CSV table of C-alpha atoms in Angstrom, one decimal:
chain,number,residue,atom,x,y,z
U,80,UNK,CA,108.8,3.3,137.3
U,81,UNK,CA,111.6,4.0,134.6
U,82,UNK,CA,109.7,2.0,131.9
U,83,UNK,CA,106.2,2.6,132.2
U,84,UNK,CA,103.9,1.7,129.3
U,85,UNK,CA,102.1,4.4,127.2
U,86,UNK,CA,98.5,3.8,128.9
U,87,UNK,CA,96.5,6.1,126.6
U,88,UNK,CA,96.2,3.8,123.8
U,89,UNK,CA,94.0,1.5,124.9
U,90,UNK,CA,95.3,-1.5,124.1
U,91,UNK,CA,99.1,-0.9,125.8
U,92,UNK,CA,96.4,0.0,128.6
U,93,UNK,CA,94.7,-4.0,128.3
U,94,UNK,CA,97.9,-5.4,127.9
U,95,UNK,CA,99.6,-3.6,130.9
U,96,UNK,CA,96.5,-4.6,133.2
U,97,UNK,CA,97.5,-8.7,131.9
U,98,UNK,CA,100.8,-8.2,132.1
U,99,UNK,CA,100.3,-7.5,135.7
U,100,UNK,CA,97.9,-10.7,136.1
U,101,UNK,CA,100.6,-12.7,133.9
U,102,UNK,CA,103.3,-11.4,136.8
U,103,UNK,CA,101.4,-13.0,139.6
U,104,UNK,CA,102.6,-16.5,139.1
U,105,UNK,CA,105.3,-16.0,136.4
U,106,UNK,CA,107.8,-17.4,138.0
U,107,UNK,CA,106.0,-20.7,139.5
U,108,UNK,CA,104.6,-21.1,135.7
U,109,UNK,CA,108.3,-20.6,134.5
U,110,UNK,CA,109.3,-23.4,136.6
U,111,UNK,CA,106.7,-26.2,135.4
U,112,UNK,CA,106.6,-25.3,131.5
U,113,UNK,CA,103.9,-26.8,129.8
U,114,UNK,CA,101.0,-24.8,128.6
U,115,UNK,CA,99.7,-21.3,129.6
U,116,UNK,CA,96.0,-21.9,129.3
U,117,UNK,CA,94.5,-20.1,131.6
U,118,UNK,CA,96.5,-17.4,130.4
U,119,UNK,CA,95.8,-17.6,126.7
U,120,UNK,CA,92.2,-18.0,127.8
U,121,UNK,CA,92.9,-14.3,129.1
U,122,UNK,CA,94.4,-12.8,126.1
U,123,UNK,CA,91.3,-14.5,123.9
U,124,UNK,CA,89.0,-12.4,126.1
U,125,UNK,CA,90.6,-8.9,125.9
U,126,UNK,CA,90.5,-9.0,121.5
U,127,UNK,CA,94.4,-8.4,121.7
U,128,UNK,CA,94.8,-11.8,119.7
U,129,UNK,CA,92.7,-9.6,117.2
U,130,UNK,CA,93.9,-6.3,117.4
U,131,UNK,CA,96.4,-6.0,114.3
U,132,UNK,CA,94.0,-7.7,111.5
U,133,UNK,CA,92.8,-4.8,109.5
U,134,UNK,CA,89.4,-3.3,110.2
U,135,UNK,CA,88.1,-4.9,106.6
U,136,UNK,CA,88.2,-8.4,108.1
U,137,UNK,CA,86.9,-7.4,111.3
U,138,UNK,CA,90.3,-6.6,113.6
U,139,UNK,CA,91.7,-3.5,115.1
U,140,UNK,CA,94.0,-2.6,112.5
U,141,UNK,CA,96.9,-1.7,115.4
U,142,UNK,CA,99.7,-0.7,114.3
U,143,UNK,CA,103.0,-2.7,114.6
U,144,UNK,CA,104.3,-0.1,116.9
U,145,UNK,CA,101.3,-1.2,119.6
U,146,UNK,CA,102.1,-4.3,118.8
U,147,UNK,CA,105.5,-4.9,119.6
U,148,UNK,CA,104.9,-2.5,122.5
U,149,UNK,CA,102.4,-5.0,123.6
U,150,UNK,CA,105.3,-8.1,123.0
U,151,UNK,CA,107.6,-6.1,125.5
U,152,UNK,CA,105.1,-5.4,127.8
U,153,UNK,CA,104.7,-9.2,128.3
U,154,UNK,CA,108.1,-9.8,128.3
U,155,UNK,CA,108.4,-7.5,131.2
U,156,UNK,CA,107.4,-10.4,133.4
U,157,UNK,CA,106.9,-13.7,131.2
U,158,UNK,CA,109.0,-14.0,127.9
U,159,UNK,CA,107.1,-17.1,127.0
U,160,UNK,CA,103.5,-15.4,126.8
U,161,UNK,CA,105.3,-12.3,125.1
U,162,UNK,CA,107.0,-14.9,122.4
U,163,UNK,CA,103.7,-16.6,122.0
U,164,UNK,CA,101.4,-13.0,121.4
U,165,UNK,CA,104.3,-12.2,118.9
U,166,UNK,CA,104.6,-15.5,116.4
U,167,UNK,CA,100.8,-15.3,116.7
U,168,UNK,CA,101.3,-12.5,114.0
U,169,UNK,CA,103.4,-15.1,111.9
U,170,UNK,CA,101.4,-17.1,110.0
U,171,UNK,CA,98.1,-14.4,110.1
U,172,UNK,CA,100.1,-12.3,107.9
U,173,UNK,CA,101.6,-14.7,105.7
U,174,UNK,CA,98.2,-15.4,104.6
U,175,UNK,CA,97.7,-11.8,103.5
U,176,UNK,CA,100.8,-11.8,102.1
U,177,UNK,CA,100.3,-14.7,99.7
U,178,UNK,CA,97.0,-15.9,100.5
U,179,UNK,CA,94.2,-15.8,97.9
U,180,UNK,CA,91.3,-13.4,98.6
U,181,UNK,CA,89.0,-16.2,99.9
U,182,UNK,CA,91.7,-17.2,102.4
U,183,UNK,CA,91.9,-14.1,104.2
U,184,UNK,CA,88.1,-13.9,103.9
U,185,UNK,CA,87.6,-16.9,105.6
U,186,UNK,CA,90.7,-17.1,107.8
U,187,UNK,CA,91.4,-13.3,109.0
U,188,UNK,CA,87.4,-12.6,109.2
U,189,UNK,CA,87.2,-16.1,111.5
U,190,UNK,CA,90.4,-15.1,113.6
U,191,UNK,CA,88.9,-11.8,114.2
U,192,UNK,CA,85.7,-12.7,115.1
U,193,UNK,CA,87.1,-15.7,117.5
U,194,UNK,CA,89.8,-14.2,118.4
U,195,UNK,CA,91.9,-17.6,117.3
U,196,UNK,CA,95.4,-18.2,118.3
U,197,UNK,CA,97.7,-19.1,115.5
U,198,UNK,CA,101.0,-21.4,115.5
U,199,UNK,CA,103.1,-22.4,112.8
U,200,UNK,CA,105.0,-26.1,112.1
U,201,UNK,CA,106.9,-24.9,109.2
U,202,UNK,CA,110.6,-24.7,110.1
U,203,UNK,CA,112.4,-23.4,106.7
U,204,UNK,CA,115.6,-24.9,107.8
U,205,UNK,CA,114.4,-28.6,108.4
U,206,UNK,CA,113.0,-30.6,105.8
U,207,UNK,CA,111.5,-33.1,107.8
U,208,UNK,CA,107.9,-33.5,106.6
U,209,UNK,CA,106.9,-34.4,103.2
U,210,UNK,CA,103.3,-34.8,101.4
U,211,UNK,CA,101.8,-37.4,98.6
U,212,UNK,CA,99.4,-35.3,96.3
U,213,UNK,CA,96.1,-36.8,96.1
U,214,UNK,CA,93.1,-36.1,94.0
U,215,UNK,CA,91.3,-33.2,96.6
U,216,UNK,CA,94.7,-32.4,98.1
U,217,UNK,CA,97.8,-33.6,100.1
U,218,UNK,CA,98.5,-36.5,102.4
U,219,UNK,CA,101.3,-35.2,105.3
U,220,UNK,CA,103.7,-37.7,107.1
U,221,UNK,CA,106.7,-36.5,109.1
U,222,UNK,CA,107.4,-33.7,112.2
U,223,UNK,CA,108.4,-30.3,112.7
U,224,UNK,CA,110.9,-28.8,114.9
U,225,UNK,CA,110.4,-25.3,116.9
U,226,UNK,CA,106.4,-25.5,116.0
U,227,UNK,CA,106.1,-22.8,118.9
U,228,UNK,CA,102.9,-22.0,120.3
U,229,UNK,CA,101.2,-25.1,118.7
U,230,UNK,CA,100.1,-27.0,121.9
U,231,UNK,CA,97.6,-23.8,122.6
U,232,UNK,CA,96.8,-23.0,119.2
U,233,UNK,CA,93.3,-22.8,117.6
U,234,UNK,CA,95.1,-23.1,114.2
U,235,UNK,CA,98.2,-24.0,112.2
U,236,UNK,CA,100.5,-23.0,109.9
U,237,UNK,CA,102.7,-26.5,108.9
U,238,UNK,CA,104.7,-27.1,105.5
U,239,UNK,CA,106.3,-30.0,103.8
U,240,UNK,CA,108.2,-30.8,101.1
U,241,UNK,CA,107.3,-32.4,97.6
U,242,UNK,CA,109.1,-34.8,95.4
U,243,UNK,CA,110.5,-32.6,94.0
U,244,UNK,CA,111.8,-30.8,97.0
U,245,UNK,CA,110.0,-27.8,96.7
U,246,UNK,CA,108.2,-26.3,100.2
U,247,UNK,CA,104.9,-26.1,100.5
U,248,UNK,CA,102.6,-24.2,103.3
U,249,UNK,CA,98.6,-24.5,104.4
U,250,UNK,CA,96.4,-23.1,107.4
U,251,UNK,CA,94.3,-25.4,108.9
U,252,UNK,CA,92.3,-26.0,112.3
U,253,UNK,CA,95.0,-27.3,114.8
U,254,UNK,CA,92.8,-30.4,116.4
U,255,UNK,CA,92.9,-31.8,112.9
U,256,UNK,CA,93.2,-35.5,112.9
U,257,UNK,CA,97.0,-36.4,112.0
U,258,UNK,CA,98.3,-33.7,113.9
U,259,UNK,CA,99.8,-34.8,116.5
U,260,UNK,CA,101.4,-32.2,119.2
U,261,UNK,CA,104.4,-33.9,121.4
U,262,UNK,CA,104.9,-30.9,123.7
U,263,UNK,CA,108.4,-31.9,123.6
U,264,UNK,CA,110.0,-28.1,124.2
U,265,UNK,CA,113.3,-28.9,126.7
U,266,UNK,CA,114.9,-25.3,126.5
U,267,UNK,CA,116.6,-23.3,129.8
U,268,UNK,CA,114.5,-20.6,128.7
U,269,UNK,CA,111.3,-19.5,127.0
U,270,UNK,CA,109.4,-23.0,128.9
U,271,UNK,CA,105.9,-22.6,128.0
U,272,UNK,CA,106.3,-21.5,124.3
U,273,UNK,CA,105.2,-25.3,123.0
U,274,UNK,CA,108.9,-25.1,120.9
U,275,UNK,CA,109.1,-28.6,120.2
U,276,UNK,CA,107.9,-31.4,117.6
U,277,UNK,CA,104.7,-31.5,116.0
U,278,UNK,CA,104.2,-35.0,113.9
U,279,UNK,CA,101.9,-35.3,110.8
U,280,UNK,CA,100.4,-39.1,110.6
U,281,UNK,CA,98.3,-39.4,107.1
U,282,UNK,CA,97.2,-35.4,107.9
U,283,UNK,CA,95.0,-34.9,105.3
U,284,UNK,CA,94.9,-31.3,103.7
U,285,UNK,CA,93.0,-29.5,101.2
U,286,UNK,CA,93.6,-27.8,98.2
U,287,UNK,CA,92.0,-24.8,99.3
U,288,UNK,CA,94.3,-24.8,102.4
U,289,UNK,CA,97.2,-24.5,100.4
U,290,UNK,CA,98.8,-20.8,101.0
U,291,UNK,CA,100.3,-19.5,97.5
U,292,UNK,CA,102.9,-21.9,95.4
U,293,UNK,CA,106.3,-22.5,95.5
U,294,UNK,CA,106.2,-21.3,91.8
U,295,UNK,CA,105.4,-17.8,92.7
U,296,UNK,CA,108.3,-15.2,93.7
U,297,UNK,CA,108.8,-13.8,96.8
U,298,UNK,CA,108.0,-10.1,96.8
U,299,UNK,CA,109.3,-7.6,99.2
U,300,UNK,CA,105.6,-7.2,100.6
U,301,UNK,CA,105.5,-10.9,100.7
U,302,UNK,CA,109.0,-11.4,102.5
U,303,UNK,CA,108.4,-9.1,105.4
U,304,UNK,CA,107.0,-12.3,107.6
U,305,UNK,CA,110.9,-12.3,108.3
U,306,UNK,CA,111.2,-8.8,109.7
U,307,UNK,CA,108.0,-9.3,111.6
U,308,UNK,CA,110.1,-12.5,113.0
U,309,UNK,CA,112.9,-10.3,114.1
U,310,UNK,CA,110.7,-7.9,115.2
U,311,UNK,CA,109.5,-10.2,117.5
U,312,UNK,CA,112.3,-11.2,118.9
U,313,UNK,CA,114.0,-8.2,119.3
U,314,UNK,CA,111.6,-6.8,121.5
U,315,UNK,CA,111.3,-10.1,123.8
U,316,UNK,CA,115.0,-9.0,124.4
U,317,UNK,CA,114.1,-5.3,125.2
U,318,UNK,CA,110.8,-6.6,127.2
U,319,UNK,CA,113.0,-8.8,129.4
U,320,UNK,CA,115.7,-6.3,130.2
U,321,UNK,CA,113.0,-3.7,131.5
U,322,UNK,CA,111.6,-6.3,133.6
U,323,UNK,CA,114.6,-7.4,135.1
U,324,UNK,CA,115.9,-4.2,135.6
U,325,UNK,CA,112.6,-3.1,137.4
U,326,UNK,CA,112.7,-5.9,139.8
U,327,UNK,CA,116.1,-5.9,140.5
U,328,UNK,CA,115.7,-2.2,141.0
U,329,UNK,CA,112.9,-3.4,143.7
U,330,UNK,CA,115.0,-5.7,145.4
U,331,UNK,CA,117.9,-3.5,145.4
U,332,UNK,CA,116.5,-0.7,147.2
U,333,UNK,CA,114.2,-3.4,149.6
U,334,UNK,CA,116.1,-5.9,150.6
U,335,UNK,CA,119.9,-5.7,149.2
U,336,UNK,CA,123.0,-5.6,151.8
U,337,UNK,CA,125.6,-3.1,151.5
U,338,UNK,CA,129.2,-5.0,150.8
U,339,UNK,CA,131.2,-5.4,154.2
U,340,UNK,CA,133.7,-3.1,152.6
U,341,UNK,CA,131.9,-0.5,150.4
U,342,UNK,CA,131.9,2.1,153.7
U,343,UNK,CA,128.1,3.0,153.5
U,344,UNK,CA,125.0,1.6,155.0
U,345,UNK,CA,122.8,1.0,152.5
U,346,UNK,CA,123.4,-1.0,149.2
U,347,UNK,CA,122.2,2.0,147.4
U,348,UNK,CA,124.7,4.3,148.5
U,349,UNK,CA,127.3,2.3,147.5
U,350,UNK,CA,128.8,4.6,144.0
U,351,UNK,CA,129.4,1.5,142.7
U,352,UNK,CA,126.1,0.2,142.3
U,353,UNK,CA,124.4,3.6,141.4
U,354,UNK,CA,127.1,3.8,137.8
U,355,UNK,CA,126.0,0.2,137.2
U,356,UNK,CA,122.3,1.1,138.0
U,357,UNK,CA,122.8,3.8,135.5
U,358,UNK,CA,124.5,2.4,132.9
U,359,UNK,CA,122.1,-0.7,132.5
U,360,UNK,CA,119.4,1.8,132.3
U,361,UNK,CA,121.3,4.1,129.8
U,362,UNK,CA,121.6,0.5,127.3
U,363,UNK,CA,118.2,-0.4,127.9
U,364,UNK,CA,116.6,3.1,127.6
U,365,UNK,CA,118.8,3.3,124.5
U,366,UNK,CA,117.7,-0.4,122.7
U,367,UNK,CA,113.6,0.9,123.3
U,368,UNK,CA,114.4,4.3,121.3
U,369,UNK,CA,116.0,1.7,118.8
U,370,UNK,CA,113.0,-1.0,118.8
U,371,UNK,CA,110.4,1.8,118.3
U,372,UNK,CA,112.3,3.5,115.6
U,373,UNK,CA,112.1,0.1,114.0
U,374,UNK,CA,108.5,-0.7,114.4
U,375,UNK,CA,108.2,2.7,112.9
U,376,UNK,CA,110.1,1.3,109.7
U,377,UNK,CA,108.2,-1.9,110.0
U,378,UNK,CA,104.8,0.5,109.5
U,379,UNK,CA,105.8,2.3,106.8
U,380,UNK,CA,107.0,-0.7,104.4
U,381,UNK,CA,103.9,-2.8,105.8
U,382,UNK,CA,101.8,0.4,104.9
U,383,UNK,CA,102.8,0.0,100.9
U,384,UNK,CA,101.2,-3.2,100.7
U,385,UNK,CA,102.4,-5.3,97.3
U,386,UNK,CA,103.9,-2.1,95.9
U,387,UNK,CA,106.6,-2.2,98.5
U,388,UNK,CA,110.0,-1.7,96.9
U,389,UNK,CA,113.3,-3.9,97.5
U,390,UNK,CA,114.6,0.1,98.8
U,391,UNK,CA,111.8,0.4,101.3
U,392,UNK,CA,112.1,-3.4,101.9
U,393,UNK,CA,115.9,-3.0,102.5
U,394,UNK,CA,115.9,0.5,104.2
U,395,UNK,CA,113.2,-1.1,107.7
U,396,UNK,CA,115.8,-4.5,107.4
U,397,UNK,CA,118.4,-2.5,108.2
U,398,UNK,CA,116.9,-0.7,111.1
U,399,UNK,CA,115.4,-4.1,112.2
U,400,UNK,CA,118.7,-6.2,111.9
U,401,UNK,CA,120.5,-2.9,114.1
U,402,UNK,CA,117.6,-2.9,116.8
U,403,UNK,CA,117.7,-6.8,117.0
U,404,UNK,CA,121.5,-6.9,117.4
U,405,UNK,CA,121.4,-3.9,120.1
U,406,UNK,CA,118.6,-5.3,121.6
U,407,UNK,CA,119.8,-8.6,121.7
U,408,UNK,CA,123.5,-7.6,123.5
U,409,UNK,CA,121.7,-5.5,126.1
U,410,UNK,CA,118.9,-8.2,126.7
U,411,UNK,CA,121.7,-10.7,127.6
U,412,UNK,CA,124.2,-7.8,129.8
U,413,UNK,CA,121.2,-6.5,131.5
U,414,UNK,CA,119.7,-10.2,132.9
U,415,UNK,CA,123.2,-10.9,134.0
U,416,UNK,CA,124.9,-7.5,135.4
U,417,UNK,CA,122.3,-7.1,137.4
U,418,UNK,CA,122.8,-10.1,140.0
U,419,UNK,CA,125.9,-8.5,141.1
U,420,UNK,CA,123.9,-5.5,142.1
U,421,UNK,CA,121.2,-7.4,143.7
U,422,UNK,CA,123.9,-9.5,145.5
U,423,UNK,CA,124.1,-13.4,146.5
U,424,UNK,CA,120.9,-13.4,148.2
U,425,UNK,CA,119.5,-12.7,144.8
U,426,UNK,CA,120.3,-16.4,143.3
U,427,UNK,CA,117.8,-18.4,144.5
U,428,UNK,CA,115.2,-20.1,142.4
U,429,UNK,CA,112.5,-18.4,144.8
U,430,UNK,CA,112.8,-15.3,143.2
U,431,UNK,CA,113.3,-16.3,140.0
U,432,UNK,CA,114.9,-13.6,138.2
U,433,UNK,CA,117.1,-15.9,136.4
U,434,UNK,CA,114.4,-16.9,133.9
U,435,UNK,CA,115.3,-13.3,132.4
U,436,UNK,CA,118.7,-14.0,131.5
U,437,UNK,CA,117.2,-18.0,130.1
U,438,UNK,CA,114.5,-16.2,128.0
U,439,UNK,CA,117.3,-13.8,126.4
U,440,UNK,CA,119.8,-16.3,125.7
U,441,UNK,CA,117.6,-19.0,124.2
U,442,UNK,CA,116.3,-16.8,121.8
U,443,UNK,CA,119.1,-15.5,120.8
U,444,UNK,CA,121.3,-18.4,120.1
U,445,UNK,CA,118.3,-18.9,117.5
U,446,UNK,CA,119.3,-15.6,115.4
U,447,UNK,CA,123.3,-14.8,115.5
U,448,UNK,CA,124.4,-11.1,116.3
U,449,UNK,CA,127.7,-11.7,113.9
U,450,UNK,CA,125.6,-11.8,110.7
U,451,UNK,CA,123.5,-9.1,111.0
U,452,UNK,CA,126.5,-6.9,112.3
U,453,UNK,CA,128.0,-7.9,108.8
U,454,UNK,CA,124.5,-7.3,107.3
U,455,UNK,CA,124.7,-4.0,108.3
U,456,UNK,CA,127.9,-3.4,108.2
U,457,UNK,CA,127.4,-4.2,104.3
U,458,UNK,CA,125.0,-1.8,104.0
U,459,UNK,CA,127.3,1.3,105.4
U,460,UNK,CA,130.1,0.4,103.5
U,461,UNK,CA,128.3,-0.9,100.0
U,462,UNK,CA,125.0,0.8,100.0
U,463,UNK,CA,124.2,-3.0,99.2
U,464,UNK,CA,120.5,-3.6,101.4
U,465,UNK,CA,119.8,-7.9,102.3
U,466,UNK,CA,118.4,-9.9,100.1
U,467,UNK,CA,115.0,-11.2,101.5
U,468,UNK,CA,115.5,-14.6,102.9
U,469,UNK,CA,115.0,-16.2,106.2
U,470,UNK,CA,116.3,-14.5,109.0
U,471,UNK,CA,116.8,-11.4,107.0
């Protein structure tokens, strides 16, 4: 197969073997939504939920590289389960990030050795939730939008807003009394990702729960949870134009019809769909070397730890922002091309293959091309890197 996953590390090696399980009923799970269990039961078991905590806390310490190679690999056949492994990562770094040493004692050791599933309810851009202080902690009342991953989640990242207007962010278990999960997610694409509302109703939370302060600066160790983001998501686009490409590529050559007037007698004879065969693969072949040169960057800024400069920061944004963009354009060409090489037999929701194209374009609509072509296009004229924010 043109995209075949690089076996000898062993954990590319456990997460091709569940990506091949995931495939079974991808597409029947696609149609019905909901929640993955029984697969999430699956990636519990194999320690991959585990494998990028460092080894001091009891995890793998994988690199970002496997990671992300492991986000693709699930994307190859279910975008949702790839999306899900990914923002996993989320809120277990923010708390070393800006956790206290305690928390990622208690909360990296316990994900480790449980191999826990974390979601976050924290949406930056909607200030929806807000808290009362009370004498031992906070009292939450309010919802959160896109709390992906939260209706199969052991634990959960949420945040609020003070009286003052300030954010604030804590961990806690995610069957917590007051959290209340609506499973409300109505997207074309990425169906089982839990996307929607979560509602806080008198949620009590602790002191100790509380990750960092709003009164402490962002760092540029601190602020990578955005790269990770778009690290994420960029290779959900590259994951999803591999697998599309792969089984088009199978039903091409299977059970594809040459056109009436194309003058050969089979589909893949036809010069017209071996340039367009080749060209998708060119793009996608092309966004992979792109995505791994940016885990690469995402490794060696994570590696500095808090004495990460706004340089180093600046210099793995870039090559993030350009994979994401690439990534993002081929993702979206690539799940749509490729029905008019598989031809009008292709279309039918039996096969499926157009919860590629669904995965791609809901994600994407959630991180705009245009601004990170004129982040980096800032950055080649200026010399000027982004200044850490959401998104960026």
């Amino acid at each position: 197969m043109p995209f075949e996953t690089d076996v000898d590390d062993p954990l590319l090696a456990k997460a091709t073997e569940l990506r091949k399980t995931f495939h079974l009923d991808a597409v029947e799970r696609d149609k019905q939504g909901s929640r993955p269990v029984e697969q999430i039961r699956l990636l519990k078991e194999s320690s991959l939920a585990s494998a990028q905590i460092a080894r001091e806390y009891g995890g793998q310490g994988a690199s970002w590289l496997t990671i992300l190679r492991i986000v693709r690999e699930f994307a190859k056949t279910d975008g949702s389960l790839a999306h899900l492994f990914g923002y996993h990562h989320l809120p277990l770094n923010l708390i070393l990030f800006r956790g206290s040493a305690a928390q990622r004692e208690k909360w990296l050791a316990g994900s480790a050795a449980g191999n826990w599933i974390w979601s976050n309810s924290g949406n930056a851009m909607s200030r929806t939730s807000s808290g009362e202080k009370t004498a031992t902690g906070w009292v939450i009342n309010g919802s959160r939008p896109f709390s992906s991953g939260s209706h199969i989640a052991d634990y959960i990242q949420i945040s609020w807003e003070n009286a003052e207007g300030a954010r604030l962010t804590a961990a806690m278990p995610a069957e917590r009394e007051g959290i209340v999960i609506e499973n409300d997610w109505d997207g074309i694409g990425q169906r089982q990702t839990g996307s929607g509302t979560v509602r806080f109703v008198n949620l009590q939370v602790h002191d100790d729960e509380l990750i960092s302060s709003p009164d402490v600066s962002l760092t540029p160790y601190s602020s990578l949870t955005s790269l990770l983001q778009q690290s994420v998501l960029l290779n959900v686009f590259i994951g999803s134009a591999q697998g599309i490409l792969e089984e088009g590529r199978a039903y091409t050559t299977t059970r594809s019809r040459p056109w009436i007037h194309s003058g050969v007698e089979r589909h893949v004879d036809d010069p017209w769909i071996k340039r367009q065969y080749g060209d998708l693969y060119i793009r996608t072949l092309a966004a992979t070397e792109l995505a791994d040169k940016a885990a690469r960057s995402l490794d060696m800024a994570y590696a500095q730890g808090p004495s990460l400069s706004l340089a180093d920061r600046g210099a793995a944004a870039i090559d993030i922002a350009t994979a994401n963009v690439y990534a993002g354009e081929v993702g979206l060409t690539v799940s749509s091309e490729v029905f008019e090489l598989m031809g009008a037999r292709s279309a039918t929701n039996a096969n499926g293959f157009d919860r590629f194209w669904r995965n791609v374009r809901t994600h994407t609509l959630h991180n705009p091309a245009e601004y990170k072509k004129r982040t980096v296009g800032t950055w080649l004229l200026t010399g000027e890197f982004p200044v850490p924010a959401i998104y960026r």
